[in-house]
Coordinates of C-alpha atoms in Angstrom, one line a residue:
Chain E
D7 CA -1.0 -72.0 31.8
A8 CA -3.2 -71.3 28.9
G9 CA -6.9 -71.6 29.5
V10 CA -9.5 -73.0 27.1
I11 CA -8.9 -71.3 23.7
Q12 CA -11.8 -70.6 21.3
S13 CA -11.8 -69.2 17.9
P14 CA -13.0 -67.1 16.3
R15 CA -14.1 -64.7 19.1
H16 CA -16.7 -63.1 16.8
E17 CA -18.4 -64.5 13.7
V18 CA -20.9 -62.7 11.5
T19 CA -22.3 -64.7 8.7
E20 CA -25.3 -64.9 6.4
M21 CA -28.1 -67.3 6.7
G22 CA -27.4 -70.5 4.9
Q23 CA -23.6 -70.3 5.3
E24 CA -21.6 -73.0 7.1
V25 CA -20.0 -71.9 10.4
T26 CA -17.2 -73.7 12.2
L27 CA -16.3 -72.9 15.8
R28 CA -13.1 -74.2 17.2
C29 CA -11.9 -75.1 20.7
K30 CA -8.6 -76.1 22.3
P31 CA -9.2 -77.5 25.8
I32 CA -6.7 -77.1 28.7
S33 CA -3.8 -79.6 28.3
G34 CA -4.4 -82.7 30.3
H35 CA -8.2 -82.3 30.5
N36 CA -10.1 -85.3 29.2
S37 CA -13.7 -83.9 29.0
L38 CA -14.9 -81.2 26.7
F39 CA -18.3 -79.5 26.7
W40 CA -20.0 -77.2 24.1
Y41 CA -22.6 -74.8 25.5
R42 CA -24.8 -72.2 23.9
Q43 CA -25.9 -69.1 25.7
T44 CA -28.8 -66.8 24.8
M45 CA -30.8 -64.3 26.8
M46 CA -34.0 -66.4 26.5
R47 CA -32.6 -69.8 27.4
G48 CA -29.5 -69.2 29.4
L49 CA -26.6 -71.7 29.2
E50 CA -27.6 -74.9 27.4
L51 CA -25.3 -77.9 27.1
L52 CA -25.1 -79.0 23.5
I53 CA -22.8 -81.9 23.6
Y54 CA -19.9 -83.3 25.7
F55 CA -17.0 -85.6 25.0
N56 CA -15.0 -87.8 27.3
N57 CA -11.6 -89.0 26.1
N58 CA -12.6 -87.7 22.6
V59 CA -15.8 -89.8 22.5
P60 CA -19.2 -88.1 22.4
I61 CA -21.0 -89.1 25.5
D62 CA -24.2 -87.1 25.4
D63 CA -25.4 -85.1 22.4
S64 CA -29.0 -84.8 23.4
G65 CA -28.7 -81.0 23.6
M66 CA -27.8 -80.6 20.0
P67 CA -30.7 -78.7 18.6
E68 CA -31.0 -80.5 15.2
D69 CA -29.1 -82.1 12.4
R70 CA -27.7 -78.8 11.2
F71 CA -25.4 -79.0 14.3
S72 CA -22.5 -81.4 14.4
A73 CA -19.4 -81.7 16.7
K74 CA -16.2 -83.5 16.4
M75 CA -13.2 -84.1 18.6
P76 CA -10.5 -85.8 16.5
N77 CA -7.9 -85.6 19.2
A78 CA -7.5 -84.6 22.9
S79 CA -6.4 -81.0 22.0
F80 CA -9.0 -79.9 19.4
S81 CA -12.8 -79.9 18.9
T82 CA -15.1 -78.2 16.4
L83 CA -18.7 -77.3 16.4
K84 CA -20.2 -76.9 13.0
I85 CA -23.5 -75.4 11.9
Q86 CA -24.6 -76.1 8.3
P87 CA -26.7 -74.4 7.1
S88 CA -26.8 -71.6 9.7
E89 CA -30.0 -69.7 10.5
P90 CA -30.7 -66.4 12.3
R91 CA -32.0 -68.3 15.4
D92 CA -28.5 -69.8 15.8
S93 CA -27.2 -66.4 16.9
A94 CA -25.8 -66.8 20.4
V95 CA -22.6 -67.1 22.3
Y96 CA -21.1 -70.5 22.1
F97 CA -18.8 -71.6 24.9
C98 CA -16.4 -74.5 25.1
A99 CA -15.4 -75.8 28.5
S100 CA -13.1 -78.6 29.7
N101 CA -12.3 -80.5 32.8
R102 CA -10.3 -83.4 34.0
R103 CA -12.5 -86.2 35.2
T104 CA -11.0 -88.4 37.9
S105 CA -12.7 -90.9 40.0
G106 CA -15.2 -89.5 42.4
E107 CA -15.7 -85.9 41.8
T108 CA -15.7 -82.5 40.7
D109 CA -17.3 -80.8 37.9
T110 CA -15.0 -77.8 38.0
Q111 CA -15.5 -76.9 34.3
Y112 CA -13.2 -74.3 32.9
F113 CA -14.8 -72.1 30.3
G114 CA -13.3 -70.5 27.2
P115 CA -14.0 -66.9 26.4
G116 CA -16.8 -67.8 23.9
T117 CA -17.6 -67.2 20.3
R118 CA -20.3 -64.6 19.6
L119 CA -22.1 -65.8 16.5
T120 CA -24.4 -63.5 14.5
V121 CA -26.3 -65.0 11.6
L122 CA -28.0 -62.3 9.4
Chain K
G4 CA -35.6 -82.5 32.5
Q5 CA -34.1 -80.9 35.5
Q6 CA -34.5 -77.2 35.9
L7 CA -33.0 -74.7 38.3
N8 CA -34.9 -71.5 39.3
Q9 CA -32.5 -68.8 40.1
S10 CA -33.5 -65.5 41.7
P11 CA -33.5 -62.6 41.6
Q12 CA -33.0 -62.1 37.9
S13 CA -31.2 -58.9 38.5
M14 CA -30.1 -56.6 41.3
F15 CA -29.0 -53.0 41.4
I16 CA -27.3 -52.1 44.6
Q17 CA -25.0 -49.5 46.2
E18 CA -21.4 -50.2 46.9
G19 CA -20.9 -51.6 50.4
E20 CA -24.3 -53.4 50.5
D21 CA -24.6 -57.1 51.0
V22 CA -26.2 -59.3 48.3
S23 CA -28.1 -62.6 48.5
M24 CA -29.2 -64.8 45.6
N25 CA -30.5 -68.3 45.5
C26 CA -31.3 -71.3 43.4
T27 CA -34.0 -73.9 43.9
S28 CA -34.6 -77.2 42.1
S29 CA -37.5 -79.6 41.9
S30 CA -35.0 -82.5 42.2
I31 CA -32.1 -83.4 44.4
F32 CA -28.6 -82.4 43.5
N33 CA -25.4 -83.8 45.0
T34 CA -23.2 -80.9 43.9
W35 CA -23.8 -77.2 43.7
L36 CA -21.5 -74.7 42.0
W37 CA -21.6 -71.0 41.7
Y38 CA -20.0 -69.2 38.7
K39 CA -19.5 -65.6 37.8
Q40 CA -19.5 -64.3 34.2
D41 CA -17.9 -61.0 33.4
P42 CA -19.0 -59.2 30.2
G43 CA -17.5 -60.8 27.1
E44 CA -16.0 -63.7 29.1
G45 CA -16.9 -67.2 30.0
P46 CA -18.2 -68.2 33.4
V47 CA -15.5 -68.7 36.1
L48 CA -16.1 -71.0 39.1
L49 CA -16.4 -69.2 42.5
I50 CA -17.4 -71.8 44.9
A51 CA -18.2 -75.6 44.8
L52 CA -20.3 -77.4 47.4
Y53 CA -20.5 -81.2 47.8
K54 CA -22.3 -81.9 51.0
A55 CA -25.8 -81.0 52.2
G56 CA -25.6 -78.3 54.8
E57 CA -22.0 -77.3 53.7
L58 CA -21.2 -73.6 54.1
T59 CA -18.1 -72.4 52.2
S60 CA -16.5 -69.0 51.9
N61 CA -14.2 -67.5 49.3
G62 CA -13.2 -64.0 50.4
R63 CA -16.4 -61.9 50.6
L64 CA -18.5 -64.7 49.1
T65 CA -20.2 -67.3 51.1
A66 CA -22.3 -70.2 49.6
Q67 CA -24.4 -72.8 51.3
F68 CA -25.7 -76.2 50.1
G69 CA -29.2 -76.5 51.4
T70 CA -30.1 -79.3 53.8
T71 CA -32.9 -80.5 51.5
R72 CA -30.3 -80.8 48.7
K73 CA -32.7 -78.9 46.5
D74 CA -31.4 -75.4 47.0
S75 CA -28.3 -73.3 47.4
F76 CA -27.5 -69.7 48.4
L77 CA -24.8 -67.2 47.5
N78 CA -24.1 -64.2 49.6
I79 CA -21.7 -61.4 48.8
S80 CA -20.8 -59.1 51.6
A81 CA -19.7 -55.4 51.3
S82 CA -20.1 -55.3 47.5
I83 CA -17.6 -53.4 45.4
P84 CA -17.9 -52.3 41.7
S85 CA -15.9 -55.2 40.4
D86 CA -18.6 -57.6 41.7
V87 CA -20.6 -56.5 38.7
G88 CA -21.5 -59.5 36.4
I89 CA -23.8 -62.4 36.0
Y90 CA -23.8 -65.0 38.7
F91 CA -24.9 -68.6 37.8
C92 CA -25.7 -71.5 40.0
A93 CA -25.2 -75.0 38.6
G94 CA -26.1 -78.4 39.9
R95 CA -25.1 -81.9 39.3
A96 CA -27.6 -84.6 40.0
H97 CA -25.6 -87.7 39.9
S98 CA -22.0 -88.9 39.9
G99 CA -20.3 -90.4 37.0
Y100 CA -20.8 -88.8 33.6
S101 CA -23.6 -86.6 34.6
T102 CA -23.6 -83.0 33.4
L103 CA -24.3 -79.7 35.0
T104 CA -27.6 -77.9 34.9
F105 CA -27.3 -74.1 35.0
G106 CA -29.7 -71.5 36.3
K107 CA -30.6 -68.5 34.2
G108 CA -28.3 -66.2 36.1
T109 CA -28.6 -63.2 38.4
M110 CA -27.3 -59.9 36.9
L111 CA -25.6 -57.8 39.6
L112 CA -25.0 -54.1 39.1
V113 CA -23.1 -52.1 41.8
S114 CA -23.3 -48.4 41.9
P115 CA -20.1 -46.7 43.3

């Protein structure tokens, strides 16, 4: 079975440009998470969706960041305009929430974003 | 917000040695997870713990859910070069829609 798919794997852009990161969760999973990883701050949850609905976006750094999940098999994270401090690895993760348990989140390979 | 303190930050050991790392929290968690991240990849779940005092093994890895519910430990026995990577603890405080809080990670380097 395919795991979580993210694209692009690497993105280099200039400050001020719009960046769109894409994620395809594992088929059958109904929760999707966007994380940002940096050396200084580690793994930070940005936003998560359950059944395509944003549940908690308190981790989104500012209005320049937005995320959508138009259907169960696709999500985007957009940064507009991008800034050098947005440089990080962005991970998408998914899981299938059923009553009573696990948070076995499956992570994608990540998108390494560099903003010059 | 909740924070997890993970230590050590990094370890450099010889192949065959045993390794221990731990996570502590100022608040109670009802789930502890341990992930490993290989270079250029996303974290992969190694062990999940759901009860205070629980001790769970996965091959050479053993993890424990502390009895106070504020800490967890991961041990790796007889390390091998492919154990190299970053190990993260993660905790969940509540059931329902609660999310995971991650530690900063322990970077493990193993010398052949």
